Amino acid sequence: MNKMKLSKISLHYAINSQPPPRFEDELTELQSKTLKLQEQEQTLNERELMIKKMEENLKQQKILSETKPELESNPEIPQTTPENTKTEPKHEMKENDPKHEMKENDPKHEMKENDPKHEMKQKRKEKEKRKQKRKEKRKEKRKKTSRKRKEDEIINEETEQKDSTENSYVNFSPDEMNCLRDMERKEVINLSDEEKKKRRQLKNRINAKKSREKKKLYVQGLQDEVSKLRAYTVELSNQIVRLSSENLELVHQLSTINKEKKDDKDL
């Protein structure tokens, strides 16, 4: 298919001096692909040669290993010397070999910074990272909210129990109340350190919740007072406007009366 496309393009070049705008991009892509394929073919050929040499070396080593015991047993058979058997040197990867060395400034192997495909890949990776971070944040928020909900439920249960016990203690006498308090203290003393710690934490949470509720009620009361004061100030301002208008009318009436008096005197 690539050859067919190239032939079509070459025909177009033969007919027209300028290349067609449609096939310009295809030409560049095909040229880059052909270069890559040539490089791959070269590397494959080199590897095949390497493999062949290694196989030959292995065969020679096998032959030597098989013939050695026979030579030792039969001294009449002429022994193979290093002069007679020429073993080819193994293919060593040279450090300074220009073929195998990856050049730092090679434009083919070097990832170009201004390559649009590379930029797109980087943008996708960044988007995936942001998505993962968002997911982690959501998970943490859910965990926190669930933990807070559970704590609130525990506190509500504790407060309800406490309120119910306090209501039940209403009918008790002061001596009975003291006896019950002593019982509670003894229970606390018999508890372990961890249970005491948990009990203390729960009490602190209950007290914190109560203080928050008190603050809310206090703030609500202040807000109600402020709204009442604002309404009162609006009423006062309306009264002031009304009185000022009445005052102006009175002044006007006085001025008219004074004028009438002056006219009467002149007559």
Short mmCIF file of C-alpha atoms in Angstrom, two decimals:
data_model
loop_
_atom_site.label_atom_id
_atom_site.label_comp_id
_atom_site.label_asym_id
_atom_site.label_seq_id
_atom_site.Cartn_x
_atom_site.Cartn_y
_atom_site.Cartn_z
CA MET A 1 0.00 0.00 0.00
CA ASN A 2 2.80 2.41 0.90
CA LYS A 3 4.58 1.66 -2.41
CA MET A 4 1.35 2.30 -4.34
CA LYS A 5 0.89 5.65 -2.60
CA LEU A 6 4.51 6.60 -3.29
CA SER A 7 4.13 5.68 -6.97
CA LYS A 8 1.00 7.85 -7.25
CA ILE A 9 2.80 10.77 -5.66
CA SER A 10 5.84 10.33 -7.92
CA LEU A 11 3.51 10.37 -10.98
CA HIS A 12 1.97 13.61 -9.71
CA TYR A 13 5.47 15.06 -9.32
CA ALA A 14 6.25 14.02 -12.91
CA ILE A 15 3.11 15.78 -14.22
CA ASN A 16 3.17 18.87 -11.99
CA SER A 17 6.24 20.69 -10.73
CA GLN A 18 4.68 21.46 -7.29
CA PRO A 19 3.45 18.66 -4.93
CA PRO A 20 -0.30 18.37 -4.27
CA PRO A 21 -1.44 19.88 -0.95
CA ARG A 22 -3.45 16.77 -0.06
CA PHE A 23 -0.49 14.36 -0.21
CA GLU A 24 2.14 16.58 1.50
CA ASP A 25 1.34 15.28 4.99
CA GLU A 26 1.07 11.71 3.75
CA LEU A 27 4.44 12.01 2.04
CA THR A 28 6.17 13.19 5.22
CA GLU A 29 4.54 10.41 7.26
CA LEU A 30 5.51 7.76 4.71
CA GLN A 31 9.09 9.04 4.59
CA SER A 32 9.39 8.89 8.38
CA LYS A 33 7.88 5.37 8.41
CA THR A 34 10.29 4.16 5.71
CA LEU A 35 13.25 5.54 7.68
CA LYS A 36 12.08 3.76 10.81
CA LEU A 37 11.57 0.50 8.90
CA GLN A 38 15.08 0.75 7.43
CA GLU A 39 16.56 1.25 10.89
CA GLN A 40 14.61 -1.72 12.23
CA GLU A 41 15.83 -3.89 9.33
CA GLN A 42 19.44 -2.90 10.05
CA THR A 43 19.11 -3.75 13.73
CA LEU A 44 17.46 -7.09 12.89
CA ASN A 45 20.24 -7.98 10.44
CA GLU A 46 22.88 -7.14 13.05
CA ARG A 47 21.11 -9.31 15.61
CA GLU A 48 20.86 -12.21 13.15
CA LEU A 49 24.60 -12.00 12.50
CA MET A 50 25.27 -11.97 16.23
CA ILE A 51 23.05 -15.03 16.76
CA LYS A 52 24.79 -16.92 13.92
CA LYS A 53 28.22 -16.20 15.38
CA MET A 54 27.12 -17.31 18.82
CA GLU A 55 25.69 -20.54 17.39
CA GLU A 56 28.97 -21.28 15.59
CA ASN A 57 30.94 -20.68 18.78
CA LEU A 58 28.63 -22.99 20.71
CA LYS A 59 28.98 -25.72 18.09
CA GLN A 60 32.79 -25.49 18.22
CA GLN A 61 32.73 -25.64 22.03
CA LYS A 62 30.50 -28.76 21.89
CA ILE A 63 32.84 -30.44 19.40
CA LEU A 64 35.85 -29.67 21.62
CA SER A 65 34.09 -31.01 24.72
CA GLU A 66 33.19 -34.24 22.87
CA THR A 67 36.67 -34.79 21.38
CA LYS A 68 38.69 -34.06 24.54
CA PRO A 69 38.00 -37.35 26.39
CA GLU A 70 38.67 -39.34 23.18
CA LEU A 71 42.03 -37.62 22.74
CA GLU A 72 42.98 -38.29 26.33
CA SER A 73 42.12 -42.00 25.97
CA ASN A 74 43.78 -42.39 22.48
CA PRO A 75 47.14 -40.58 22.34
CA GLU A 76 47.63 -41.64 18.64
CA ILE A 77 44.91 -39.18 17.49
CA PRO A 78 46.50 -35.80 16.84
CA GLN A 79 45.37 -33.24 19.38
CA THR A 80 43.81 -30.05 18.20
CA THR A 81 45.95 -27.05 18.95
CA PRO A 82 44.87 -23.45 19.02
CA GLU A 83 46.72 -23.03 15.71
CA ASN A 84 44.67 -25.76 14.02
CA THR A 85 41.28 -24.70 15.45
CA LYS A 86 40.67 -21.08 14.91
CA THR A 87 37.84 -19.85 17.11
CA GLU A 88 36.29 -16.59 16.12
CA PRO A 89 36.32 -13.93 18.85
CA LYS A 90 33.07 -13.35 20.63
CA HIS A 91 31.09 -10.30 19.65
CA GLU A 92 31.65 -7.84 22.45
CA MET A 93 29.51 -4.80 22.90
CA LYS A 94 32.01 -2.01 22.70
CA GLU A 95 31.38 1.04 24.82
CA ASN A 96 32.65 3.46 22.20
CA ASP A 97 31.03 1.68 19.21
CA PRO A 98 29.15 4.38 17.17
CA LYS A 99 26.61 1.84 15.85
CA HIS A 100 25.41 0.59 19.24
CA GLU A 101 25.96 3.78 21.18
CA MET A 102 22.83 5.86 21.69
CA LYS A 103 23.79 9.35 20.69
CA GLU A 104 22.57 12.11 22.98
CA ASN A 105 22.10 14.63 20.18
CA ASP A 106 20.48 12.19 17.72
CA PRO A 107 17.19 13.79 16.47
CA LYS A 108 15.64 10.38 15.65
CA HIS A 109 16.01 8.88 19.13
CA GLU A 110 15.64 12.14 21.02
CA MET A 111 12.14 12.97 22.31
CA LYS A 112 11.38 16.39 20.91
CA GLU A 113 9.96 18.95 23.35
CA ASN A 114 7.85 20.64 20.67
CA ASP A 115 6.29 17.37 19.45
CA PRO A 116 2.44 17.74 19.60
CA LYS A 117 1.92 14.03 20.30
CA HIS A 118 4.30 14.15 23.27
CA GLU A 119 2.55 17.28 24.60
CA MET A 120 -0.84 15.59 24.30
CA LYS A 121 0.43 12.57 26.24
CA GLN A 122 1.77 14.79 29.01
CA LYS A 123 -1.54 16.68 29.21
CA ARG A 124 -3.45 13.39 29.50
CA LYS A 125 -1.16 12.20 32.29
CA GLU A 126 -1.63 15.48 34.17
CA LYS A 127 -5.43 15.18 33.78
CA GLU A 128 -5.36 11.61 35.15
CA LYS A 129 -3.27 12.76 38.13
CA ARG A 130 -5.76 15.57 38.88
CA LYS A 131 -8.66 13.10 38.67
CA GLN A 132 -6.93 10.75 41.12
CA LYS A 133 -6.28 13.63 43.54
CA ARG A 134 -9.94 14.69 43.37
CA LYS A 135 -11.07 11.12 44.01
CA GLU A 136 -8.75 10.88 47.05
CA LYS A 137 -10.06 14.19 48.41
CA ARG A 138 -13.67 13.05 47.99
CA LYS A 139 -12.90 9.79 49.79
CA GLU A 140 -11.30 11.69 52.69
CA LYS A 141 -14.31 14.04 52.89
CA ARG A 142 -16.71 11.09 52.95
CA LYS A 143 -14.69 9.41 55.69
CA LYS A 144 -14.67 12.59 57.76
CA THR A 145 -18.41 13.15 57.33
CA SER A 146 -19.23 9.54 58.21
CA ARG A 147 -16.98 9.74 61.30
CA LYS A 148 -18.59 13.02 62.37
CA ARG A 149 -22.06 11.57 61.86
CA LYS A 150 -21.24 8.56 64.01
CA GLU A 151 -19.79 10.79 66.73
CA ASP A 152 -22.91 13.00 66.65
CA GLU A 153 -25.14 9.93 66.93
CA ILE A 154 -23.15 8.69 69.95
CA ILE A 155 -23.31 12.15 71.56
CA ASN A 156 -27.06 12.40 70.95
CA GLU A 157 -27.59 8.97 72.51
CA GLU A 158 -25.47 9.96 75.52
CA THR A 159 -27.31 13.26 75.95
CA GLU A 160 -30.69 11.53 75.67
CA GLN A 161 -29.64 8.98 78.29
CA LYS A 162 -28.34 11.75 80.53
CA ASP A 163 -31.52 13.79 80.16
CA SER A 164 -33.66 10.73 80.90
CA THR A 165 -31.59 9.93 84.02
CA GLU A 166 -31.75 13.57 85.16
CA ASN A 167 -35.54 13.56 84.70
CA SER A 168 -35.78 10.31 86.64
CA TYR A 169 -33.72 11.84 89.48
CA VAL A 170 -36.28 14.63 89.99
CA ASN A 171 -38.42 12.60 92.39
CA PHE A 172 -35.40 11.49 94.49
CA SER A 173 -34.48 13.10 97.78
CA PRO A 174 -31.08 14.83 98.23
CA ASP A 175 -29.71 11.86 100.23
CA GLU A 176 -30.69 9.44 97.47
CA MET A 177 -29.09 11.72 94.88
CA ASN A 178 -25.82 11.76 96.84
CA CYS A 179 -25.91 7.96 97.09
CA LEU A 180 -26.40 7.67 93.30
CA ARG A 181 -23.50 10.05 92.66
CA ASP A 182 -21.26 7.98 94.93
CA MET A 183 -22.23 4.87 92.94
CA GLU A 184 -21.31 6.58 89.67
CA ARG A 185 -17.93 7.63 91.10
CA LYS A 186 -17.19 4.07 92.21
CA GLU A 187 -18.06 2.80 88.72
CA VAL A 188 -15.64 5.31 87.20
CA ILE A 189 -12.87 4.26 89.63
CA ASN A 190 -13.28 0.58 88.68
CA LEU A 191 -12.99 1.34 84.97
CA SER A 192 -9.73 0.84 83.01
CA ASP A 193 -7.60 3.74 81.72
CA GLU A 194 -8.86 3.40 78.14
CA GLU A 195 -12.52 3.35 79.24
CA LYS A 196 -11.90 6.37 81.47
CA LYS A 197 -10.30 8.15 78.54
CA LYS A 198 -13.27 7.34 76.27
CA ARG A 199 -15.71 8.48 78.96
CA ARG A 200 -13.82 11.75 79.39
CA GLN A 201 -13.76 12.33 75.62
CA LEU A 202 -17.50 11.71 75.40
CA LYS A 203 -18.16 14.11 78.26
CA ASN A 204 -16.01 16.76 76.59
CA ARG A 205 -17.89 16.29 73.31
CA ILE A 206 -21.26 16.51 75.07
CA ASN A 207 -20.18 19.70 76.86
CA ALA A 208 -18.83 21.15 73.61
CA LYS A 209 -22.11 20.40 71.83
CA LYS A 210 -24.11 22.00 74.67
CA SER A 211 -21.92 25.10 74.61
CA ARG A 212 -22.35 25.31 70.82
CA GLU A 213 -26.14 25.09 71.19
CA LYS A 214 -26.07 27.78 73.90
CA LYS A 215 -23.98 30.03 71.66
CA LYS A 216 -26.40 29.50 68.78
CA LEU A 217 -29.35 30.40 70.98
CA TYR A 218 -27.52 33.49 72.27
CA VAL A 219 -26.67 34.58 68.71
CA GLN A 220 -30.28 34.02 67.63
CA GLY A 221 -31.51 36.16 70.51
CA LEU A 222 -29.10 38.94 69.57
CA GLN A 223 -30.19 38.75 65.93
CA ASP A 224 -33.85 39.05 66.99
CA GLU A 225 -33.04 42.10 69.12
CA VAL A 226 -31.14 43.68 66.22
CA SER A 227 -34.07 43.11 63.84
CA LYS A 228 -36.45 44.67 66.42
CA LEU A 229 -34.16 47.70 66.83
CA ARG A 230 -33.97 48.12 63.05
CA ALA A 231 -37.76 48.09 62.78
CA TYR A 232 -37.96 50.66 65.62
CA THR A 233 -35.39 52.91 63.90
CA VAL A 234 -37.41 52.73 60.66
CA GLU A 235 -40.55 53.77 62.59
CA LEU A 236 -38.67 56.66 64.24
CA SER A 237 -37.34 57.88 60.89
CA ASN A 238 -40.90 57.83 59.46
CA GLN A 239 -42.14 59.83 62.47
CA ILE A 240 -39.33 62.39 62.03
CA VAL A 241 -40.27 62.84 58.34
CA ARG A 242 -43.93 63.33 59.27
CA LEU A 243 -43.13 65.85 62.02
CA SER A 244 -40.78 67.80 59.75
CA SER A 245 -43.52 68.05 57.07
CA GLU A 246 -46.01 69.23 59.75
CA ASN A 247 -43.47 71.76 60.98
CA LEU A 248 -43.04 73.16 57.48
CA GLU A 249 -46.82 73.54 57.11
CA LEU A 250 -47.02 75.39 60.43
CA VAL A 251 -44.23 77.75 59.39
CA HIS A 252 -46.03 78.47 56.13
CA GLN A 253 -49.28 79.19 58.00
CA LEU A 254 -47.45 81.56 60.40
CA SER A 255 -45.88 83.45 57.50
CA THR A 256 -49.33 83.91 55.85
CA ILE A 257 -50.85 85.15 59.14
CA ASN A 258 -48.02 87.68 59.60
CA LYS A 259 -48.52 89.02 56.06
CA GLU A 260 -52.27 89.44 56.64
CA LYS A 261 -51.58 91.39 59.89
CA LYS A 262 -49.18 93.74 58.08
CA ASP A 263 -51.75 94.38 55.36
CA ASP A 264 -54.41 95.22 57.97
CA LYS A 265 -52.08 97.73 59.68
CA ASP A 266 -51.29 99.47 56.39
CA LEU A 267 -54.97 99.92 55.67
#
